[in-house]
Structure formats: structure tokens, C-alpha cells
PDB file of C-alpha atoms in Angstrom:
ATOM      1  CA  MET A   1     -33.092 -18.708  15.151  1.00 59.00           C
ATOM      2  CA  SER A   2     -32.070 -22.290  14.381  1.00 70.00           C
ATOM      3  CA  ASP A   3     -28.490 -22.865  13.318  1.00 91.00           C
ATOM      4  CA  ARG A   4     -29.545 -25.080  10.402  1.00 96.00           C
ATOM      5  CA  VAL A   5     -31.599 -24.544   7.260  1.00 98.00           C
ATOM      6  CA  GLU A   6     -32.798 -26.899   4.558  1.00 97.00           C
ATOM      7  CA  PHE A   7     -30.709 -27.333   1.431  1.00 98.00           C
ATOM      8  CA  ALA A   8     -30.755 -29.500  -1.689  1.00 97.00           C
ATOM      9  CA  VAL A   9     -27.936 -30.834  -3.827  1.00 97.00           C
ATOM     10  CA  MET A  10     -29.015 -30.408  -7.449  1.00 97.00           C
ATOM     11  CA  ASN A  11     -27.510 -30.049 -10.890  1.00 94.00           C
ATOM     12  CA  GLY A  12     -28.231 -28.344 -14.168  1.00 91.00           C
ATOM     13  CA  LEU A  13     -26.635 -30.369 -16.961  1.00 90.00           C
ATOM     14  CA  GLY A  14     -24.077 -31.472 -14.380  1.00 87.00           C
ATOM     15  CA  ASN A  15     -23.401 -27.946 -13.103  1.00 88.00           C
ATOM     16  CA  LYS A  16     -23.229 -28.673  -9.353  1.00 94.00           C
ATOM     17  CA  ILE A  17     -25.701 -26.509  -7.457  1.00 96.00           C
ATOM     18  CA  LEU A  18     -26.598 -26.187  -3.780  1.00 98.00           C
ATOM     19  CA  VAL A  19     -30.032 -24.610  -3.246  1.00 98.00           C
ATOM     20  CA  VAL A  20     -30.178 -23.235   0.310  1.00 98.00           C
ATOM     21  CA  ASP A  21     -33.480 -22.056   1.829  1.00 98.00           C
ATOM     22  CA  MET A  22     -32.752 -18.845   3.764  1.00 98.00           C
ATOM     23  CA  ARG A  23     -36.360 -17.587   3.766  1.00 98.00           C
ATOM     24  CA  GLY A  24     -37.519 -16.195   7.084  1.00 97.00           C
ATOM     25  CA  ARG A  25     -33.964 -15.348   8.157  1.00 96.00           C
ATOM     26  CA  THR A  26     -31.839 -12.200   8.210  1.00 95.00           C
ATOM     27  CA  ASP A  27     -28.429 -13.874   7.983  1.00 97.00           C
ATOM     28  CA  ARG A  28     -26.670 -15.139   4.863  1.00 97.00           C
ATOM     29  CA  VAL A  29     -24.585 -18.077   3.744  1.00 98.00           C
ATOM     30  CA  THR A  30     -21.076 -16.981   4.679  1.00 97.00           C
ATOM     31  CA  PRO A  31     -18.017 -17.266   2.430  1.00 97.00           C
ATOM     32  CA  ALA A  32     -16.481 -19.540   5.095  1.00 97.00           C
ATOM     33  CA  ALA A  33     -19.469 -21.887   4.871  1.00 98.00           C
ATOM     34  CA  ALA A  34     -19.274 -21.898   1.075  1.00 97.00           C
ATOM     35  CA  ILE A  35     -15.566 -22.762   1.132  1.00 97.00           C
ATOM     36  CA  ALA A  36     -16.143 -25.540   3.687  1.00 98.00           C
ATOM     37  CA  LEU A  37     -18.986 -27.043   1.653  1.00 98.00           C
ATOM     38  CA  ALA A  38     -16.942 -26.864  -1.558  1.00 97.00           C
ATOM     39  CA  ALA A  39     -14.043 -28.682   0.135  1.00 97.00           C
ATOM     40  CA  ASP A  40     -16.217 -31.654   1.134  1.00 97.00           C
ATOM     41  CA  PRO A  41     -16.579 -34.190  -1.736  1.00 96.00           C
ATOM     42  CA  ALA A  42     -20.174 -34.892  -0.700  1.00 96.00           C
ATOM     43  CA  THR A  43     -21.235 -31.246  -1.043  1.00 97.00           C
ATOM     44  CA  ALA A  44     -18.703 -29.922  -3.575  1.00 96.00           C
ATOM     45  CA  PHE A  45     -20.481 -27.402  -5.797  1.00 95.00           C
ATOM     46  CA  ASP A  46     -20.035 -24.820  -8.508  1.00 92.00           C
ATOM     47  CA  GLN A  47     -22.610 -22.311  -7.202  1.00 94.00           C
ATOM     48  CA  ILE A  48     -24.787 -21.868  -4.130  1.00 97.00           C
ATOM     49  CA  MET A  49     -28.245 -20.446  -4.819  1.00 97.00           C
ATOM     50  CA  ALA A  50     -29.475 -19.026  -1.485  1.00 98.00           C
ATOM     51  CA  ILE A  51     -33.204 -18.266  -1.539  1.00 98.00           C
ATOM     52  CA  HIS A  52     -34.110 -15.206   0.574  1.00 98.00           C
ATOM     53  CA  ASP A  53     -37.396 -13.427   1.213  1.00 98.00           C
ATOM     54  CA  PRO A  54     -38.267 -10.991  -1.601  1.00 98.00           C
ATOM     55  CA  LYS A  55     -36.995  -7.430  -1.363  1.00 96.00           C
ATOM     56  CA  LEU A  56     -39.164  -6.021  -4.151  1.00 96.00           C
ATOM     57  CA  ASP A  57     -42.907  -6.144  -4.672  1.00 96.00           C
ATOM     58  CA  GLY A  58     -43.811  -8.417  -7.555  1.00 96.00           C
ATOM     59  CA  THR A  59     -40.891 -10.794  -6.990  1.00 97.00           C
ATOM     60  CA  ASP A  60     -41.026 -14.228  -5.386  1.00 98.00           C
ATOM     61  CA  ALA A  61     -37.556 -14.297  -3.846  1.00 98.00           C
ATOM     62  CA  TYR A  62     -34.149 -12.660  -3.713  1.00 98.00           C
ATOM     63  CA  ILE A  63     -31.420 -15.058  -4.838  1.00 97.00           C
ATOM     64  CA  ASP A  64     -27.932 -14.656  -3.368  1.00 97.00           C
ATOM     65  CA  ILE A  65     -25.356 -16.527  -5.491  1.00 96.00           C
ATOM     66  CA  LEU A  66     -21.942 -17.688  -4.244  1.00 96.00           C
ATOM     67  CA  ASN A  67     -19.087 -19.380  -6.069  1.00 93.00           C
ATOM     68  CA  CYS A  68     -17.122 -22.260  -4.567  1.00 93.00           C
ATOM     69  CA  ASP A  69     -14.333 -19.867  -3.552  1.00 93.00           C
ATOM     70  CA  GLY A  70     -16.814 -17.888  -1.442  1.00 95.00           C
ATOM     71  CA  SER A  71     -17.024 -14.961  -3.872  1.00 94.00           C
ATOM     72  CA  LYS A  72     -20.287 -13.476  -5.102  1.00 91.00           C
ATOM     73  CA  ALA A  73     -21.682 -14.334  -8.533  1.00 87.00           C
ATOM     74  CA  GLN A  74     -24.072 -12.056 -10.396  1.00 83.00           C
ATOM     75  CA  ALA A  75     -25.813 -14.691 -12.512  1.00 81.00           C
ATOM     76  CA  CYS A  76     -26.194 -18.454 -12.789  1.00 88.00           C
ATOM     77  CA  GLY A  77     -28.677 -19.752 -15.330  1.00 89.00           C
ATOM     78  CA  ASN A  78     -28.275 -23.430 -14.481  1.00 91.00           C
ATOM     79  CA  GLY A  79     -28.669 -22.617 -10.795  1.00 94.00           C
ATOM     80  CA  THR A  80     -31.790 -20.559 -11.462  1.00 95.00           C
ATOM     81  CA  ARG A  81     -33.389 -23.573 -13.154  1.00 96.00           C
ATOM     82  CA  CYS A  82     -32.627 -25.623 -10.042  1.00 97.00           C
ATOM     83  CA  VAL A  83     -34.315 -22.991  -7.857  1.00 97.00           C
ATOM     84  CA  VAL A  84     -37.379 -23.067 -10.108  1.00 97.00           C
ATOM     85  CA  GLN A  85     -37.624 -26.852  -9.922  1.00 96.00           C
ATOM     86  CA  ALA A  86     -37.288 -26.807  -6.129  1.00 96.00           C
ATOM     87  CA  LEU A  87     -39.925 -24.097  -5.652  1.00 97.00           C
ATOM     88  CA  ALA A  88     -42.275 -25.637  -8.234  1.00 96.00           C
ATOM     89  CA  ALA A  89     -42.138 -28.951  -6.357  1.00 95.00           C
ATOM     90  CA  GLU A  90     -42.853 -27.127  -3.074  1.00 96.00           C
ATOM     91  CA  THR A  91     -45.639 -24.826  -4.251  1.00 96.00           C
ATOM     92  CA  GLY A  92     -47.146 -26.420  -7.363  1.00 96.00           C
ATOM     93  CA  ARG A  93     -46.569 -23.155  -9.230  1.00 97.00           C
ATOM     94  CA  LYS A  94     -44.912 -23.059 -12.646  1.00 96.00           C
ATOM     95  CA  SER A  95     -43.732 -19.452 -13.049  1.00 98.00           C
ATOM     96  CA  PHE A  96     -41.529 -17.295 -10.834  1.00 98.00           C
ATOM     97  CA  THR A  97     -39.842 -13.901 -10.733  1.00 97.00           C
ATOM     98  CA  PHE A  98     -36.512 -13.550  -8.928  1.00 97.00           C
ATOM     99  CA  GLN A  99     -34.302 -10.620  -7.990  1.00 96.00           C
ATOM    100  CA  THR A 100     -30.510 -11.054  -8.234  1.00 93.00           C
ATOM    101  CA  ILE A 101     -27.505  -8.741  -8.253  1.00 90.00           C
ATOM    102  CA  ALA A 102     -27.736  -8.876 -12.049  1.00 84.00           C
ATOM    103  CA  GLY A 103     -31.393  -7.802 -12.082  1.00 89.00           C
ATOM    104  CA  ILE A 104     -34.833  -9.391 -12.390  1.00 92.00           C
ATOM    105  CA  LEU A 105     -35.141 -12.923 -13.808  1.00 92.00           C
ATOM    106  CA  ASN A 106     -38.413 -14.506 -14.925  1.00 95.00           C
ATOM    107  CA  ALA A 107     -38.624 -18.282 -15.197  1.00 97.00           C
ATOM    108  CA  VAL A 108     -41.189 -20.963 -16.016  1.00 97.00           C
ATOM    109  CA  GLU A 109     -41.292 -24.755 -15.725  1.00 97.00           C
ATOM    110  CA  HIS A 110     -42.796 -26.522 -18.756  1.00 97.00           C
ATOM    111  CA  VAL A 111     -44.943 -29.656 -18.893  1.00 95.00           C
ATOM    112  CA  ASP A 112     -41.975 -31.729 -20.066  1.00 95.00           C
ATOM    113  CA  GLY A 113     -39.953 -30.698 -17.004  1.00 94.00           C
ATOM    114  CA  THR A 114     -37.602 -28.358 -18.823  1.00 96.00           C
ATOM    115  CA  ILE A 115     -37.279 -24.837 -17.452  1.00 97.00           C
ATOM    116  CA  SER A 116     -36.924 -21.547 -19.315  1.00 97.00           C
ATOM    117  CA  VAL A 117     -35.173 -18.588 -17.712  1.00 96.00           C
ATOM    118  CA  ASP A 118     -35.291 -15.063 -19.108  1.00 95.00           C
ATOM    119  CA  MET A 119     -31.669 -14.080 -18.586  1.00 93.00           C
ATOM    120  CA  GLY A 120     -32.215 -10.452 -19.595  1.00 93.00           C
ATOM    121  CA  LYS A 121     -30.491  -8.397 -22.262  1.00 95.00           C
ATOM    122  CA  PRO A 122     -26.843  -8.824 -23.288  1.00 97.00           C
ATOM    123  CA  VAL A 123     -24.420  -5.966 -22.751  1.00 97.00           C
ATOM    124  CA  PHE A 124     -21.712  -5.217 -25.322  1.00 98.00           C
ATOM    125  CA  ALA A 125     -20.244  -1.842 -24.235  1.00 98.00           C
ATOM    126  CA  TRP A 126     -16.590  -2.314 -23.265  1.00 98.00           C
ATOM    127  CA  ASP A 127     -16.887  -0.345 -20.007  1.00 98.00           C
ATOM    128  CA  LYS A 128     -20.029  -2.201 -18.935  1.00 97.00           C
ATOM    129  CA  ILE A 129     -18.692  -5.743 -19.449  1.00 98.00           C
ATOM    130  CA  PRO A 130     -16.260  -4.459 -18.080  1.00 98.00           C
ATOM    131  CA  LEU A 131     -12.937  -4.378 -19.949  1.00 98.00           C
ATOM    132  CA  SER A 132      -9.917  -2.366 -18.851  1.00 98.00           C
ATOM    133  CA  GLU A 133      -9.252  -1.149 -22.398  1.00 96.00           C
ATOM    134  CA  GLU A 134     -11.583   0.604 -24.819  1.00 97.00           C
ATOM    135  CA  PHE A 135     -12.828  -1.466 -27.760  1.00 97.00           C
ATOM    136  CA  HIS A 136     -15.234   0.045 -30.263  1.00 96.00           C
ATOM    137  CA  ASP A 137     -16.266  -3.460 -31.357  1.00 97.00           C
ATOM    138  CA  THR A 138     -16.293  -6.036 -28.549  1.00 98.00           C
ATOM    139  CA  SER A 139     -17.372  -8.840 -30.881  1.00 98.00           C
ATOM    140  CA  ARG A 140     -13.641  -9.353 -31.467  1.00 97.00           C
ATOM    141  CA  ILE A 141     -11.100  -8.102 -28.925  1.00 98.00           C
ATOM    142  CA  GLU A 142      -7.330  -8.379 -28.934  1.00 96.00           C
ATOM    143  CA  LEU A 143      -6.417 -11.266 -26.624  1.00 97.00           C
ATOM    144  CA  GLN A 144      -4.564 -14.482 -27.315  1.00 95.00           C
ATOM    145  CA  ILE A 145      -2.868 -17.491 -25.749  1.00 93.00           C
ATOM    146  CA  GLY A 146       0.195 -19.080 -27.372  1.00 90.00           C
ATOM    147  CA  PRO A 147       2.870 -17.929 -29.822  1.00 92.00           C
ATOM    148  CA  ILE A 148       2.131 -14.553 -31.404  1.00 90.00           C
ATOM    149  CA  ASP A 149       2.428 -15.998 -34.929  1.00 91.00           C
ATOM    150  CA  ALA A 150       0.435 -19.165 -34.163  1.00 91.00           C
ATOM    151  CA  PRO A 151      -1.871 -18.559 -31.178  1.00 94.00           C
ATOM    152  CA  ILE A 152      -3.807 -21.455 -29.693  1.00 94.00           C
ATOM    153  CA  LEU A 153      -6.721 -19.189 -28.791  1.00 96.00           C
ATOM    154  CA  HIS A 154      -7.281 -15.633 -30.008  1.00 96.00           C
ATOM    155  CA  SER A 155      -9.729 -12.810 -30.727  1.00 97.00           C
ATOM    156  CA  PRO A 156     -12.621 -13.681 -28.401  1.00 98.00           C
ATOM    157  CA  SER A 157     -16.037 -12.059 -28.419  1.00 98.00           C
ATOM    158  CA  ALA A 158     -16.609 -10.227 -25.125  1.00 98.00           C
ATOM    159  CA  MET A 159     -19.939  -9.371 -23.507  1.00 98.00           C
ATOM    160  CA  SER A 160     -21.867  -9.438 -20.243  1.00 97.00           C
ATOM    161  CA  MET A 161     -24.876 -11.541 -19.282  1.00 94.00           C
ATOM    162  CA  GLY A 162     -24.949  -9.941 -15.850  1.00 90.00           C
ATOM    163  CA  ASN A 163     -21.401 -11.289 -15.497  1.00 93.00           C
ATOM    164  CA  PRO A 164     -18.408 -10.880 -17.845  1.00 96.00           C
ATOM    165  CA  HIS A 165     -17.767 -13.438 -20.603  1.00 98.00           C
ATOM    166  CA  ALA A 166     -15.136 -14.044 -23.264  1.00 98.00           C
ATOM    167  CA  VAL A 167     -16.018 -16.541 -26.017  1.00 98.00           C
ATOM    168  CA  PHE A 168     -13.132 -18.000 -28.023  1.00 98.00           C
ATOM    169  CA  TRP A 169     -14.041 -19.549 -31.390  1.00 98.00           C
ATOM    170  CA  VAL A 170     -12.443 -22.931 -32.082  1.00 98.00           C
ATOM    171  CA  ASP A 171     -12.573 -25.268 -35.071  1.00 96.00           C
ATOM    172  CA  ARG A 172     -12.545 -28.576 -33.203  1.00 96.00           C
ATOM    173  CA  ASP A 173     -14.062 -30.213 -30.129  1.00 96.00           C
ATOM    174  CA  PRO A 174     -13.598 -27.843 -27.151  1.00 96.00           C
ATOM    175  CA  MET A 175     -12.676 -30.858 -25.005  1.00 96.00           C
ATOM    176  CA  SER A 176      -9.469 -31.234 -27.037  1.00 96.00           C
ATOM    177  CA  PHE A 177      -8.051 -27.984 -25.602  1.00 96.00           C
ATOM    178  CA  ASP A 178      -6.160 -27.730 -22.313  1.00 95.00           C
ATOM    179  CA  LEU A 179      -8.675 -25.350 -20.752  1.00 96.00           C
ATOM    180  CA  GLU A 180      -7.560 -26.337 -17.258  1.00 95.00           C
ATOM    181  CA  ARG A 181      -4.222 -24.733 -18.093  1.00 95.00           C
ATOM    182  CA  PHE A 182      -5.436 -21.702 -20.057  1.00 95.00           C
ATOM    183  CA  GLY A 183      -8.553 -20.951 -18.022  1.00 96.00           C
ATOM    184  CA  PRO A 184      -6.909 -19.407 -14.938  1.00 96.00           C
ATOM    185  CA  LEU A 185      -4.633 -17.229 -17.086  1.00 96.00           C
ATOM    186  CA  LEU A 186      -7.516 -15.880 -19.129  1.00 97.00           C
ATOM    187  CA  GLU A 187      -9.953 -15.486 -16.213  1.00 97.00           C
ATOM    188  CA  ASN A 188      -7.418 -13.318 -14.396  1.00 97.00           C
ATOM    189  CA  HIS A 189      -6.048 -11.433 -17.417  1.00 97.00           C
ATOM    190  CA  PRO A 190      -5.651  -7.686 -16.714  1.00 97.00           C
ATOM    191  CA  ILE A 191      -8.094  -6.879 -19.509  1.00 98.00           C
ATOM    192  CA  PHE A 192     -10.871  -8.214 -17.250  1.00 98.00           C
ATOM    193  CA  PRO A 193     -10.886  -6.018 -14.109  1.00 98.00           C
ATOM    194  CA  GLU A 194     -13.674  -8.147 -12.584  1.00 96.00           C
ATOM    195  CA  LYS A 195     -12.277 -11.372 -14.048  1.00 97.00           C
ATOM    196  CA  ALA A 196     -14.284 -13.280 -16.669  1.00 97.00           C
ATOM    197  CA  ASN A 197     -15.912 -16.549 -17.612  1.00 96.00           C
ATOM    198  CA  ILE A 198     -13.937 -18.170 -20.419  1.00 98.00           C
ATOM    199  CA  THR A 199     -15.761 -20.276 -23.032  1.00 98.00           C
ATOM    200  CA  LEU A 200     -14.520 -22.283 -25.998  1.00 98.00           C
ATOM    201  CA  ALA A 201     -17.207 -22.485 -28.696  1.00 98.00           C
ATOM    202  CA  GLN A 202     -17.314 -24.651 -31.823  1.00 98.00           C
ATOM    203  CA  VAL A 203     -20.031 -23.735 -34.320  1.00 98.00           C
ATOM    204  CA  THR A 204     -21.297 -26.894 -36.039  1.00 98.00           C
ATOM    205  CA  SER A 205     -24.198 -25.421 -38.052  1.00 98.00           C
ATOM    206  CA  LYS A 206     -26.360 -22.311 -38.263  1.00 98.00           C
ATOM    207  CA  THR A 207     -28.431 -23.646 -35.355  1.00 98.00           C
ATOM    208  CA  THR A 208     -25.996 -25.805 -33.332  1.00 98.00           C
ATOM    209  CA  MET A 209     -22.861 -25.264 -31.256  1.00 98.00           C
ATOM    210  CA  ILE A 210     -20.611 -27.095 -28.797  1.00 97.00           C
ATOM    211  CA  THR A 211     -19.182 -25.267 -25.768  1.00 97.00           C
ATOM    212  CA  ARG A 212     -16.945 -25.759 -22.758  1.00 96.00           C
ATOM    213  CA  THR A 213     -16.406 -23.189 -19.987  1.00 96.00           C
ATOM    214  CA  TRP A 214     -13.935 -22.163 -17.326  1.00 96.00           C
ATOM    215  CA  GLU A 215     -16.101 -20.306 -14.778  1.00 93.00           C
ATOM    216  CA  ARG A 216     -14.939 -17.247 -12.938  1.00 93.00           C
ATOM    217  CA  GLY A 217     -14.580 -18.162  -9.260  1.00 88.00           C
ATOM    218  CA  ALA A 218     -15.386 -21.838  -9.875  1.00 89.00           C
ATOM    219  CA  GLY A 219     -12.917 -23.171 -12.435  1.00 91.00           C
ATOM    220  CA  LEU A 220     -13.759 -26.042 -14.780  1.00 92.00           C
ATOM    221  CA  THR A 221     -17.432 -26.863 -14.412  1.00 87.00           C
ATOM    222  CA  LEU A 222     -19.617 -29.426 -16.145  1.00 88.00           C
ATOM    223  CA  ALA A 223     -21.905 -26.682 -17.457  1.00 88.00           C
ATOM    224  CA  CYS A 224     -22.492 -22.924 -17.272  1.00 90.00           C
ATOM    225  CA  GLY A 225     -25.828 -21.447 -18.295  1.00 91.00           C
ATOM    226  CA  SER A 226     -24.826 -17.801 -18.587  1.00 92.00           C
ATOM    227  CA  ALA A 227     -21.807 -18.861 -20.677  1.00 95.00           C
ATOM    228  CA  ALA A 228     -24.092 -20.778 -23.027  1.00 96.00           C
ATOM    229  CA  CYS A 229     -26.171 -17.616 -23.362  1.00 97.00           C
ATOM    230  CA  ALA A 230     -23.044 -15.567 -24.078  1.00 98.00           C
ATOM    231  CA  ALA A 231     -21.879 -18.098 -26.683  1.00 98.00           C
ATOM    232  CA  GLY A 232     -25.263 -18.205 -28.413  1.00 98.00           C
ATOM    233  CA  VAL A 233     -25.585 -14.432 -28.512  1.00 98.00           C
ATOM    234  CA  SER A 234     -21.986 -13.926 -29.640  1.00 98.00           C
ATOM    235  CA  ALA A 235     -22.390 -16.501 -32.413  1.00 98.00           C
ATOM    236  CA  ALA A 236     -25.479 -14.714 -33.753  1.00 98.00           C
ATOM    237  CA  ARG A 237     -23.880 -11.314 -33.273  1.00 98.00           C
ATOM    238  CA  THR A 238     -20.901 -12.310 -35.423  1.00 98.00           C
ATOM    239  CA  GLY A 239     -23.034 -13.986 -38.096  1.00 98.00           C
ATOM    240  CA  ARG A 240     -21.953 -17.516 -37.270  1.00 98.00           C
ATOM    241  CA  THR A 241     -25.445 -18.750 -36.372  1.00 98.00           C
ATOM    242  CA  GLU A 242     -29.086 -17.786 -36.265  1.00 98.00           C
ATOM    243  CA  ARG A 243     -30.504 -16.167 -33.128  1.00 98.00           C
ATOM    244  CA  LYS A 244     -31.902 -19.444 -31.762  1.00 98.00           C
ATOM    245  CA  VAL A 245     -29.409 -22.261 -31.262  1.00 98.00           C
ATOM    246  CA  THR A 246     -29.104 -25.599 -29.538  1.00 98.00           C
ATOM    247  CA  ILE A 247     -25.885 -25.774 -27.554  1.00 97.00           C
ATOM    248  CA  THR A 248     -24.288 -29.078 -26.653  1.00 96.00           C
ATOM    249  CA  VAL A 249     -22.339 -28.605 -23.434  1.00 93.00           C
ATOM    250  CA  ALA A 250     -19.296 -30.771 -24.093  1.00 92.00           C
ATOM    251  CA  SER A 251     -18.326 -31.263 -20.454  1.00 90.00           C
ATOM    252  CA  SER A 252     -21.802 -32.155 -19.143  1.00 88.00           C
ATOM    253  CA  PRO A 253     -22.793 -35.798 -18.536  1.00 82.00           C
ATOM    254  CA  ASN A 254     -23.938 -37.298 -21.848  1.00 78.00           C
ATOM    255  CA  ARG A 255     -23.238 -33.945 -23.489  1.00 84.00           C
ATOM    256  CA  GLY A 256     -26.568 -32.418 -22.492  1.00 86.00           C
ATOM    257  CA  THR A 257     -28.099 -29.535 -24.429  1.00 93.00           C
ATOM    258  CA  LEU A 258     -29.454 -26.049 -23.788  1.00 96.00           C
ATOM    259  CA  THR A 259     -31.611 -23.986 -26.127  1.00 98.00           C
ATOM    260  CA  ILE A 260     -30.627 -20.330 -26.324  1.00 98.00           C
ATOM    261  CA  ASP A 261     -33.063 -17.905 -27.959  1.00 98.00           C
ATOM    262  CA  TRP A 262     -31.925 -14.309 -28.457  1.00 98.00           C
ATOM    263  CA  ARG A 263     -35.346 -12.876 -29.082  1.00 98.00           C
ATOM    264  CA  ALA A 264     -36.362  -9.873 -31.156  1.00 97.00           C
ATOM    265  CA  ASP A 265     -36.966  -7.903 -27.936  1.00 97.00           C
ATOM    266  CA  ASP A 266     -33.222  -8.369 -27.182  1.00 98.00           C
ATOM    267  CA  LYS A 267     -33.860 -10.681 -24.223  1.00 97.00           C
ATOM    268  CA  VAL A 268     -32.057 -14.016 -23.979  1.00 97.00           C
ATOM    269  CA  VAL A 269     -34.135 -17.031 -22.956  1.00 97.00           C
ATOM    270  CA  MET A 270     -32.362 -20.231 -21.922  1.00 97.00           C
ATOM    271  CA  THR A 271     -34.216 -23.548 -21.744  1.00 97.00           C
ATOM    272  CA  GLY A 272     -32.874 -26.754 -20.230  1.00 96.00           C
ATOM    273  CA  PRO A 273     -33.205 -29.353 -17.456  1.00 94.00           C
ATOM    274  CA  ALA A 274     -32.600 -29.401 -13.699  1.00 95.00           C
ATOM    275  CA  GLU A 275     -32.166 -32.452 -11.465  1.00 94.00           C
ATOM    276  CA  TRP A 276     -32.599 -33.039  -7.720  1.00 96.00           C
ATOM    277  CA  GLU A 277     -30.023 -35.372  -6.119  1.00 96.00           C
ATOM    278  CA  TRP A 278     -30.486 -35.265  -2.326  1.00 97.00           C
ATOM    279  CA  SER A 279     -31.472 -32.998   0.544  1.00 97.00           C
ATOM    280  CA  GLY A 280     -30.344 -32.173   4.057  1.00 97.00           C
ATOM    281  CA  THR A 281     -29.772 -29.353   6.507  1.00 97.00           C
ATOM    282  CA  VAL A 282     -26.803 -27.007   6.762  1.00 98.00           C
ATOM    283  CA  ASP A 283     -25.471 -24.335   9.092  1.00 98.00           C
ATOM    284  CA  PRO A 284     -25.130 -21.255   6.828  1.00 98.00           C
ATOM    285  CA  ALA A 285     -22.433 -19.788   9.070  1.00 97.00           C
ATOM    286  CA  THR A 286     -20.072 -22.772   9.242  1.00 97.00           C
ATOM    287  CA  GLY A 287     -21.053 -25.185   6.479  1.00 97.00           C
ATOM    288  CA  ASP A 288     -21.694 -28.084   8.899  1.00 97.00           C
ATOM    289  CA  TRP A 289     -24.360 -30.285   7.311  1.00 97.00           C
ATOM    290  CA  GLU A 290     -26.516 -33.364   7.736  1.00 96.00           C
ATOM    291  CA  ARG A 291     -27.986 -35.484   4.989  1.00 95.00           C
ATOM    292  CA  ASP A 292     -31.598 -36.688   5.043  1.00 93.00           C
ATOM    293  CA  GLU A 293     -31.574 -40.354   4.149  1.00 75.00           C
ATOM    294  CA  SER A 294     -34.359 -42.862   4.884  1.00 52.00           C
ATOM    295  CA  GLY A 295     -35.300 -41.011   8.050  1.00 41.00           C
ATOM    296  CA  GLN A 296     -31.731 -41.056   9.321  1.00 42.00           C
ATOM    297  CA  ALA A 297     -29.218 -38.226   9.119  1.00 41.00           C
ATOM    298  CA  GLU A 298     -25.667 -38.777   8.041  1.00 42.00           C
ATOM    299  CA  ALA A 299     -23.564 -36.183   9.870  1.00 40.00           C
ATOM    300  CA  ALA A 300     -20.508 -34.505   8.494  1.00 42.00           C
ATOM    301  CA  THR A 301     -18.293 -31.652   9.553  1.00 37.00           C
ATOM    302  CA  PRO A 302     -16.467 -30.177   6.561  1.00 37.00           C
TER     303      PRO A 302
END
């Protein structure tokens, strides 16, 4: 078995994604390799999407997802769109079914190049999100940052999109908050036994929102697809918006948008772009990589 496999540096609305082709192999991308790749400015990423041979009949691949700290992630909508674009370019196909830790995901690439991913059904039960305390209504839980009589952030909506989310409602641009300071405190708050993705959401109309996210295991990222899904669902659930919204991701380049549709069948469909940047080969055990460039490889050892 060769030490190296093909990989691509991609992004979904700026969310930095490494798509690693592990098909035909029995090993996995190691946490050490993920940490080494994340530490190198050339390959720094938010999530690795490792494509493995399918484990279930009727699926096209098993997707193993890693955060930049080497931990496992259950879901990554922006990363799934990148996988779809990569496989569509390779095979000419437009629709795919993937297995992940979070379950089965169906995805399709449209004529205009945008990609829709069926992210599954949201989960609201406190012990399934999970939370460490019982809440009858998780659309508004008791959690705040700042002085008790004048909190900066408070009363988030909590839910799971295959991974835990807390959505804080704000009345101004999410970029105006010091999320880099508050994010780690909230991600690791004892109320979230498996940590949580933390999103600031500003509702601007019944069909539009602006969001910014601190990702569990990744920190501040330019975009987070599952967080956009959680924000869209939570906004509709609390009566702030309709069930289909366009979300402007405040931290993405040019403030790119995602469409979130919480359908009548309870499934959440996210539609947005994916972009290829460059390709190379990588050792999934160590993170050593080479870049393909005009027929010449640029070597690096993270």
C-alpha cells in the first residue's frame, strides 16, 4: 500500500476543507496527520472529509470527518458539498448518497454548480442534543455570557443537526461581537457534555438571516453548513422566520449565502457553492504532503 493518497484543498463559502481519497484502503487519516496539516499554513483547514469505500449497500461512500484538532466530527455540510463537487467532476454523476457518523446524507449537484445536501432531521430533545440538564423546551435554554443583569449573549436555542448547536439571537451584525473570546467558553460550557457549535444569528426579515459561528473542535471558521441549518431551523421553530431562508454567512468571503429549507417532511436541505483550489498527495499517517503544480511537485513536511 502506497504511503500517499490524493487530496484536494477546497472550500465551501470559505470553510476550509481537505478532501482526502482513502478509497481502496483500510487505514484512516490519523489525528496526528490532521494536526500536522492544520499547523501548515498551506494546508490549514477546518475539516477533513476522508472518502472511504462504502460500508452499506445503496451508498456511494463512507465519509470520515476530522476537525483541525484531530477530533472526530459528526457532520459538515460545507465539506459534503466539496465531496460532491469532487466526485461529480471525477464521475460525471450529479447525485450521491453518503454514510457518516451522523447518518445517511443525500446530495445533488445542480446545473448552476450549486449543491444541495439533505442534512437529515433536526433533533430537539435535551438528552439527544445532548445537554447535561433537562429542558422541556430547548428553543430557549438558560445560558448567558456577561453581567447577570445585562448579558451580552443569552437564552440560545439548542438543537442537533447530527452535532450539537447553540444559536444565540443578536440584534446587530454578528461580526460586531467578540466571538473569538466568547466562543471557547461557550463551546466548552458544562451544559454541553459533547461540546457545541456556537452561532450568533441576526434575523433581518422573515426569509433572511446573517450568521457567524465558532465551530466545535475548529474555532472561528469562515463558514459552517450545519450551523446555518441549525440557525435556519431554530429561527423557524421560534417564529422568527419562515421555514425557507437565505442565510448570509458574515465571516465568509464576500458574505456568501446558503439557502436552508426545513421541509414539510422535517428534513433540512442546504444549498450552496463549493470551490476547488488545488490538489496534491498526502501521507494519511503523518500529514506529509506534495502539491501538484504544472507537472512539478512542491514538497513540504509539516
